[in-house]
PDB file of C-alpha atoms in Angstrom:
ATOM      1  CA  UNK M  23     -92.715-147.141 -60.323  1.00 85.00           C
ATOM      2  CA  UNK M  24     -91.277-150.419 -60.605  1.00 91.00           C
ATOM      3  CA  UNK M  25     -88.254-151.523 -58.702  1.00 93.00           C
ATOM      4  CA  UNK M  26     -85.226-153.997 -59.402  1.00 95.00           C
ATOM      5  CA  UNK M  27     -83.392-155.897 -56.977  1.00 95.00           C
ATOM      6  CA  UNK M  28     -80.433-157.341 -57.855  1.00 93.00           C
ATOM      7  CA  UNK M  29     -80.037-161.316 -56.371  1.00 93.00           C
ATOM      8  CA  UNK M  30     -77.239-163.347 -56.271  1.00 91.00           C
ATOM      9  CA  UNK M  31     -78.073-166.811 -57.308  1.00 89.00           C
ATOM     10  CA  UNK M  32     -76.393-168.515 -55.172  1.00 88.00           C
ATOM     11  CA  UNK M  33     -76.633-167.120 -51.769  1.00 84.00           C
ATOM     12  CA  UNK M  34     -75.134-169.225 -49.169  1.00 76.00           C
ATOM     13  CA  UNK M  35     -72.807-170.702 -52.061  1.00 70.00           C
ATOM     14  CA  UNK M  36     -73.623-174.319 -51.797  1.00 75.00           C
ATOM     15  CA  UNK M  37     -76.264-174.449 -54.506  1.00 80.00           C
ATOM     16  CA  UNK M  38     -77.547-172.368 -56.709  1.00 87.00           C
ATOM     17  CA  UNK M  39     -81.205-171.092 -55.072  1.00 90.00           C
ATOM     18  CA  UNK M  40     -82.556-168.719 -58.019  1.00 93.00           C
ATOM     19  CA  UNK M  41     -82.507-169.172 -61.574  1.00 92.00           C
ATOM     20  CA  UNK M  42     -81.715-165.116 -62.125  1.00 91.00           C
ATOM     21  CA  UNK M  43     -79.898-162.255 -61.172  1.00 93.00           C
ATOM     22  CA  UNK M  44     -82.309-159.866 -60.931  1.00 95.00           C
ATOM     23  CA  UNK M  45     -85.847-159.010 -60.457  1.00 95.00           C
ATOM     24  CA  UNK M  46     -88.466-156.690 -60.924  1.00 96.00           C
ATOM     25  CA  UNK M  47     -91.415-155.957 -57.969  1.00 97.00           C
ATOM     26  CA  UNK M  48     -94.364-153.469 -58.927  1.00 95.00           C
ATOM     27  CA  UNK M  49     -96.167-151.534 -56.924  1.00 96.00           C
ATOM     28  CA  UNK M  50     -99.251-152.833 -54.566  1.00 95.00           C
ATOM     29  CA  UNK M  51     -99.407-156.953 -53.043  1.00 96.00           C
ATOM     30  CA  UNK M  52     -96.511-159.122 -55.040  1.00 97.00           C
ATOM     31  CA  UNK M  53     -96.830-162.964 -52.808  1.00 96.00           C
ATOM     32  CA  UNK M  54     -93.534-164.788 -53.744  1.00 97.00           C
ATOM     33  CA  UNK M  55     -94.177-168.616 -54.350  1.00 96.00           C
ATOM     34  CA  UNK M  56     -93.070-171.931 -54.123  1.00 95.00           C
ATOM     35  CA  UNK M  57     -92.688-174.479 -51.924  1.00 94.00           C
ATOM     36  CA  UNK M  58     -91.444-174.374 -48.612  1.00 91.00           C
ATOM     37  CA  UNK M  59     -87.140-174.207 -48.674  1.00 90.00           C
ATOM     38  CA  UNK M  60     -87.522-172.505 -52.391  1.00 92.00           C
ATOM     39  CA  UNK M  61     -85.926-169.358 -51.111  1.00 93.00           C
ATOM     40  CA  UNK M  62     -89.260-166.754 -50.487  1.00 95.00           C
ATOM     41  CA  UNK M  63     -87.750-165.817 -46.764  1.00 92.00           C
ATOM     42  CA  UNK M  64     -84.166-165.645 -48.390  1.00 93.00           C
ATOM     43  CA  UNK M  65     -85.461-163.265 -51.422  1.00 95.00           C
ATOM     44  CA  UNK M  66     -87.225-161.295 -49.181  1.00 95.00           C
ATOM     45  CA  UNK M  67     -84.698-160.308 -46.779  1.00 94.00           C
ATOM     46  CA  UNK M  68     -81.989-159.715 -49.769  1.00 95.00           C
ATOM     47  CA  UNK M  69     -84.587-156.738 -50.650  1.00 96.00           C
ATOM     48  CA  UNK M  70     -84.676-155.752 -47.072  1.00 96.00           C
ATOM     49  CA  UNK M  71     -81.371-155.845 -47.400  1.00 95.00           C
ATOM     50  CA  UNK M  72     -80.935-153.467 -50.094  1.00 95.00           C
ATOM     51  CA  UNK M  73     -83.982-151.271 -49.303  1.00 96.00           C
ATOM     52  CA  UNK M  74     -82.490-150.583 -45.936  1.00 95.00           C
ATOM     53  CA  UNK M  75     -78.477-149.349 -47.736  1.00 95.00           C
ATOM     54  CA  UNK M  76     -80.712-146.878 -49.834  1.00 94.00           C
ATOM     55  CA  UNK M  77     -82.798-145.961 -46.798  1.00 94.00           C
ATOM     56  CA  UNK M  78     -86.212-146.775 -47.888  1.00 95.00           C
ATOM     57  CA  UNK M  79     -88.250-147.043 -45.113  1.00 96.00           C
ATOM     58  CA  UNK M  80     -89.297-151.070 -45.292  1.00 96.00           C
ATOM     59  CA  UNK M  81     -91.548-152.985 -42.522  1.00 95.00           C
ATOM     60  CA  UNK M  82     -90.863-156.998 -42.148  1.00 93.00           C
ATOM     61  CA  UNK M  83     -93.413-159.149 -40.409  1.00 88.00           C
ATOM     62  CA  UNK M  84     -91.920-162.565 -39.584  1.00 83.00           C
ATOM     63  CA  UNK M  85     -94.083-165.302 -38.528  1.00 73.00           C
ATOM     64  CA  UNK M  86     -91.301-167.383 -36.873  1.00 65.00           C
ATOM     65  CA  UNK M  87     -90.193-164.401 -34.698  1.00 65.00           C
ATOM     66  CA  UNK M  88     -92.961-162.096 -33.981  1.00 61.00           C
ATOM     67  CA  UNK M  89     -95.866-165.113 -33.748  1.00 56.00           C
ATOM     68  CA  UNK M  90     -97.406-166.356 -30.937  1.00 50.00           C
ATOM     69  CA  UNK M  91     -94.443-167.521 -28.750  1.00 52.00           C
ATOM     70  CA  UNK M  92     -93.131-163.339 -29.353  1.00 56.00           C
ATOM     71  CA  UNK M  93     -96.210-161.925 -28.227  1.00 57.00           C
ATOM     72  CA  UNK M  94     -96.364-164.077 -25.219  1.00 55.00           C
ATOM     73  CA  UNK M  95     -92.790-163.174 -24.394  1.00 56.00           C
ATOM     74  CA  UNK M  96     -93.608-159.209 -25.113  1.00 57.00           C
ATOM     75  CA  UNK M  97     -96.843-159.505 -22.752  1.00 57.00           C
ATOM     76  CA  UNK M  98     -95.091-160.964 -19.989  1.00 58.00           C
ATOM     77  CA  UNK M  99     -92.055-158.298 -20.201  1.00 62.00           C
ATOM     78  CA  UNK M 100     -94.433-155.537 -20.345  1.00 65.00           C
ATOM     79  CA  UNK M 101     -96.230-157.026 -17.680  1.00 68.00           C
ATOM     80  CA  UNK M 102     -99.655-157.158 -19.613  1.00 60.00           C
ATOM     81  CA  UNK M 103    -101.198-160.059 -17.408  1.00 67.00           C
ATOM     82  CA  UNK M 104    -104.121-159.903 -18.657  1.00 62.00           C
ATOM     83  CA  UNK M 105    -103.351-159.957 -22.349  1.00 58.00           C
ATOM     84  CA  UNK M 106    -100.523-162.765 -21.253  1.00 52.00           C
ATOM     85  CA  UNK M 107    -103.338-165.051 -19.789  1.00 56.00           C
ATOM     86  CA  UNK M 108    -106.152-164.575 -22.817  1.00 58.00           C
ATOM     87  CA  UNK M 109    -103.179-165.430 -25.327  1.00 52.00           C
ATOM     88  CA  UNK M 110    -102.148-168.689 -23.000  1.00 52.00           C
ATOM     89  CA  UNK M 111    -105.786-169.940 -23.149  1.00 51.00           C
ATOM     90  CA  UNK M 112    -107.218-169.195 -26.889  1.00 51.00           C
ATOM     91  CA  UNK M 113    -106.975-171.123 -29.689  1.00 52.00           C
ATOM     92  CA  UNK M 114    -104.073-171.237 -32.157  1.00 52.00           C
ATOM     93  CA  UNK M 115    -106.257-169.091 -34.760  1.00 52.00           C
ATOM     94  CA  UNK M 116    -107.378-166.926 -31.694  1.00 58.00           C
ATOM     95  CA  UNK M 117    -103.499-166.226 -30.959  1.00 58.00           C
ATOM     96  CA  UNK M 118    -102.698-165.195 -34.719  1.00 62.00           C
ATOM     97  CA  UNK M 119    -105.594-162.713 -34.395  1.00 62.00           C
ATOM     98  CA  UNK M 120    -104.402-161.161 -31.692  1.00 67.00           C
ATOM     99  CA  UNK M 121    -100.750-161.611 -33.636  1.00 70.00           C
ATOM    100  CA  UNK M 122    -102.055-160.243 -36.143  1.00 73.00           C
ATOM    101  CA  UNK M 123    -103.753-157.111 -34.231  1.00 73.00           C
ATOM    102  CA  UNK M 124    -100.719-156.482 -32.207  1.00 74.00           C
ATOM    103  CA  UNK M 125     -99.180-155.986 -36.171  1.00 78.00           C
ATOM    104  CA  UNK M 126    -101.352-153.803 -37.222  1.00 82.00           C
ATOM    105  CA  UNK M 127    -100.752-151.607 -34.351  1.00 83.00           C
ATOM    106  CA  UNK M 128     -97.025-151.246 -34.839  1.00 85.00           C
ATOM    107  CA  UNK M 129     -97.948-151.192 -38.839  1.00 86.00           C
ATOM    108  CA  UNK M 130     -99.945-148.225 -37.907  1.00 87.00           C
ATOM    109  CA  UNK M 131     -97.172-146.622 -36.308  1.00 90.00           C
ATOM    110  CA  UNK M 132     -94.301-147.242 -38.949  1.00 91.00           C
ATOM    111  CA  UNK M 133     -96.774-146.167 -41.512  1.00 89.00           C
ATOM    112  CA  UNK M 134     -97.865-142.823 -39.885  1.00 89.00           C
ATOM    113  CA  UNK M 135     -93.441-142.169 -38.911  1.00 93.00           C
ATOM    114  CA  UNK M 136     -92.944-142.533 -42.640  1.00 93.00           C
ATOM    115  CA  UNK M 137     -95.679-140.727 -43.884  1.00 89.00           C
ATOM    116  CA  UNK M 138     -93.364-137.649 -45.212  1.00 90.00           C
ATOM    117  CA  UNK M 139     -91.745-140.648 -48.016  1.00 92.00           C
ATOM    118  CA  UNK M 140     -92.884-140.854 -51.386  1.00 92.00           C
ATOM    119  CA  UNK M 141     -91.908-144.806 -51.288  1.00 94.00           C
ATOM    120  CA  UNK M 142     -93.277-147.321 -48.140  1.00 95.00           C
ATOM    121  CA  UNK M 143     -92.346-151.451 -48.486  1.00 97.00           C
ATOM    122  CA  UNK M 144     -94.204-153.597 -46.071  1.00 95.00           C
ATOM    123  CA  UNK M 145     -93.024-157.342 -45.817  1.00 95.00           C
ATOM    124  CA  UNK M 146     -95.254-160.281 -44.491  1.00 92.00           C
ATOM    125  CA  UNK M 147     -93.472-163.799 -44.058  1.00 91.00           C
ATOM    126  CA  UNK M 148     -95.407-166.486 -43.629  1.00 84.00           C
ATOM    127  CA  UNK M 149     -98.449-164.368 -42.697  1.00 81.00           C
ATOM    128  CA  UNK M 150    -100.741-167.193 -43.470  1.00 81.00           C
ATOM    129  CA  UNK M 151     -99.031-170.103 -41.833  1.00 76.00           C
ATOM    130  CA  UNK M 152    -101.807-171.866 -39.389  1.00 72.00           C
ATOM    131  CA  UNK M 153    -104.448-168.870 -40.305  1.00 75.00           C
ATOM    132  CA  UNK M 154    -108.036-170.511 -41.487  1.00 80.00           C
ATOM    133  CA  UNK M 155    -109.332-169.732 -45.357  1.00 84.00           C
ATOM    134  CA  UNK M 156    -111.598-167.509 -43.848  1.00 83.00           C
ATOM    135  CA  UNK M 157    -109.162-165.322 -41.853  1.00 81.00           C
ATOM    136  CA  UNK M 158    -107.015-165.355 -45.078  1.00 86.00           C
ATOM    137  CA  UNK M 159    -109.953-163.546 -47.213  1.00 85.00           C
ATOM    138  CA  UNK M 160    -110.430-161.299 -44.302  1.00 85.00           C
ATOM    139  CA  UNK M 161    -106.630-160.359 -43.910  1.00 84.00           C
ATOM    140  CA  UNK M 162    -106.698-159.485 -47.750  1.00 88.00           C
ATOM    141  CA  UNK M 163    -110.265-157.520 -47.391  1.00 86.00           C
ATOM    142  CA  UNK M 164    -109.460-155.231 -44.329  1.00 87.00           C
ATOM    143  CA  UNK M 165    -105.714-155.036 -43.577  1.00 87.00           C
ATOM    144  CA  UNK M 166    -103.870-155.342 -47.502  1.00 90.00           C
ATOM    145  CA  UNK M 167    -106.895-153.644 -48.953  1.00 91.00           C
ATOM    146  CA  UNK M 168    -106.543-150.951 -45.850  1.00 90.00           C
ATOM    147  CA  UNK M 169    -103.133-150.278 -46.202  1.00 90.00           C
ATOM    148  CA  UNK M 170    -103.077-149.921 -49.806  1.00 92.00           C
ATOM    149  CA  UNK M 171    -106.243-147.201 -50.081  1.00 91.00           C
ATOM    150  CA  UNK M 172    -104.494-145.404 -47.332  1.00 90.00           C
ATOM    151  CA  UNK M 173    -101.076-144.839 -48.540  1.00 90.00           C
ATOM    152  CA  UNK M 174    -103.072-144.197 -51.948  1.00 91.00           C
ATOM    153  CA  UNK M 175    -105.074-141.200 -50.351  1.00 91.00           C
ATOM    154  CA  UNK M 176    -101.353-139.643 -49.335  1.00 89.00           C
ATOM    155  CA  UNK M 177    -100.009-140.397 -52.660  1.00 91.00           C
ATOM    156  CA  UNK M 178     -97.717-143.107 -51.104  1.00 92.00           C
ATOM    157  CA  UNK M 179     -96.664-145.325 -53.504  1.00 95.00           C
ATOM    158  CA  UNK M 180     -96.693-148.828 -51.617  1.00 95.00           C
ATOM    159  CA  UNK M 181     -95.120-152.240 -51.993  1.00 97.00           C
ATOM    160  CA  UNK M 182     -96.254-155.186 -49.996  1.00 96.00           C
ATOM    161  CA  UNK M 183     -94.619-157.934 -50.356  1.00 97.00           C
ATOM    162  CA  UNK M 184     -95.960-161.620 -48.837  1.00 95.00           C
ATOM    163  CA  UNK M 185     -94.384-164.974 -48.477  1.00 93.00           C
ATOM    164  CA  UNK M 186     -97.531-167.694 -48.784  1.00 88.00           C
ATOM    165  CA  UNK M 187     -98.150-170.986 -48.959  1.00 89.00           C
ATOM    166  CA  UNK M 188    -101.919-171.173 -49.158  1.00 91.00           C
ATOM    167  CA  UNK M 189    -104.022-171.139 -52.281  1.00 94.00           C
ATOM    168  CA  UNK M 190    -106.137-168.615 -50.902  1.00 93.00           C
ATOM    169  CA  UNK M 191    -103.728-165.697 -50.300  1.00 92.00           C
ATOM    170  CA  UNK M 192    -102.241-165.923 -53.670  1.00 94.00           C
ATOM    171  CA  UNK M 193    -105.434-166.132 -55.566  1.00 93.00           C
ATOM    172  CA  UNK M 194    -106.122-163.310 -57.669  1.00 92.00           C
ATOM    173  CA  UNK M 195    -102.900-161.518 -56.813  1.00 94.00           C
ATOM    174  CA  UNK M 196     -99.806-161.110 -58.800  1.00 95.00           C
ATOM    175  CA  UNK M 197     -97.446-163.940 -57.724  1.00 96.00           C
ATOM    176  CA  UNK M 198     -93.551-164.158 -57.877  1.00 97.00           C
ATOM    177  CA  UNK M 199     -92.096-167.396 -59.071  1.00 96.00           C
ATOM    178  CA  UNK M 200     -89.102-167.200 -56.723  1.00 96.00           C
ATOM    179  CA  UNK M 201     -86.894-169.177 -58.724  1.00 95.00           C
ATOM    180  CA  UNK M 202     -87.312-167.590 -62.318  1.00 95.00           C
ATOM    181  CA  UNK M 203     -88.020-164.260 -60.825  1.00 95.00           C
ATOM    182  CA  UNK M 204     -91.218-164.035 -63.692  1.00 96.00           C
ATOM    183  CA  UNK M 205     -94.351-163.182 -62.456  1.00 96.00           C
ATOM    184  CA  UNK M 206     -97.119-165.569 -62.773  1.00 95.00           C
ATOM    185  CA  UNK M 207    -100.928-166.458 -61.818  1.00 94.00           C
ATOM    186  CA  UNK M 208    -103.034-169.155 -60.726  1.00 94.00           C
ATOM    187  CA  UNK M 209    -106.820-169.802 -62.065  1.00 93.00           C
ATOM    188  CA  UNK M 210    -107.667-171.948 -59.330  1.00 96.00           C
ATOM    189  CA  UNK M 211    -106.320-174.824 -56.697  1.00 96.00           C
ATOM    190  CA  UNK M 212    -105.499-177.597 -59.228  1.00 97.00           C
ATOM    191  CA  UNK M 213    -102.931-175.340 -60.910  1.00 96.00           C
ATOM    192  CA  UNK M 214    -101.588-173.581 -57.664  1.00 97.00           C
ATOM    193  CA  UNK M 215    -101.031-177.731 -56.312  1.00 96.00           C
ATOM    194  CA  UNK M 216     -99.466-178.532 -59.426  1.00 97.00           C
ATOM    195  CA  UNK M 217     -96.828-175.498 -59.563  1.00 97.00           C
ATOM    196  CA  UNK M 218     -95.937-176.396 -55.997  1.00 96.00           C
ATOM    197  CA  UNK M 219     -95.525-179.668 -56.456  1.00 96.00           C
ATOM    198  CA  UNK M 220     -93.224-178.849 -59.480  1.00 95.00           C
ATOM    199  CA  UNK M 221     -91.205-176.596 -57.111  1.00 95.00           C
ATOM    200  CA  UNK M 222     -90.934-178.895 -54.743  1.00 94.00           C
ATOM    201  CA  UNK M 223     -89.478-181.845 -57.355  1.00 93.00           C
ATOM    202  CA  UNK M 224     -86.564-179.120 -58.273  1.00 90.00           C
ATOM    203  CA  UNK M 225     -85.906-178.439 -54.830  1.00 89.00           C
ATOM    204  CA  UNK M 226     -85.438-182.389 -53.942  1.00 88.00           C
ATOM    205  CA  UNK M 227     -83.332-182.673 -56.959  1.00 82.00           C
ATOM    206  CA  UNK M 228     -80.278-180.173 -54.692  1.00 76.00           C
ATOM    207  CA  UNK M 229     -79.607-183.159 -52.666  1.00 63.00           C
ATOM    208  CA  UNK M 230     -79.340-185.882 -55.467  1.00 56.00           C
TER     209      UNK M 230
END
């Protein structure tokens, strides 16, 4: 079942950040694109938002607050010196696996707590930022593809909803246009580069 959010075009009143009013998200992955300031973050929470008054259970992964500097902070706190100290010394793509895996836990847990709901929405922002194109493939093959077959085999119907930047997490999924609120696709990288760079020209054009 399809579900429609209603967005107010202006959300901080200053400019006008969407180019609709409402918008329509289908079950399974939806990524929401453009270019970085277009409003994905924004559109996201604003269904959060509204999710959470009707009291749908909903599940938001934020890169800028639960990424590496987070789990650091929630090692040392739950004095996990071990974990603290193999964080501190791996590499950045090392730290968003273990990001990542620390995720998946608590995604395991909100999923199972929920599991007596007809309707789940998961939310990933900025899931991709700093991961490799490899870890990208693998984050769509084992944890989207995981979640999806699983809520599928409770007849869960499931919305996961990404914020992306990299060609290679919205490739062959059904992308958002955050700004006309259609859905769209992308055949390969020249056309993904050329729709950002398009969203990026209207964004510039808000402080003309």
């Amino acid at each position: 079942m399809s579900r429609i959010f209603e967005v107010p075009t202006k959300p901080w009143d200053d400019y006008k950040l969407y180019n609709h009013t409402t918008i329509t998200i289908n079950p399974g992955v939806t990524v929401l694109t453009g270019c970085n300031g277009t409003g994905k973050s924004t559109l996201m929470r604003l269904m959060k938002e509204q999710l959470e008054r009707e009291e749908i259970p909903v599940y938001l992964y934020d890169n800028l607050h639960d990424g590496g500097g987070h789990s650091m902070q929630m090692f040392l706190n739950n004095g996990q010196i071990a974990e603290l100290a193999t964080m501190a010394c791996s590499s950045e793509g090392e730290k968003i696996n273990q990001n990542i895996g620390q995720t998946t836990v608590r995604l395991g847990g909100f999923v199972r707590k929920n599991s007596n709901h007809d309707e789940l929405w998961i939310m990933f922002d900025a899931i991709d930022s700093g991961y490799s194109i490899d870890n990208i493939v693998e984050l769509k093959r084992d944890l989207l593809q995981t979640i999806l077959k699983d809520c599928a085999s409770r007849n869960q119907t499931v919305y996961i909803i990404i914020s992306a930047n990299s060609y290679e997490m919205v490739a062959g999924e059904s992308c958002l246009d955050v700004w006309s609120g259609d859905y769209i696709s992308f055949d390969n990288y020249d056309e993904y580069k050329k729709y950002i760079i398009k969203t990026r020209t209207r964004k510039d054009k808000r402080y003309v």
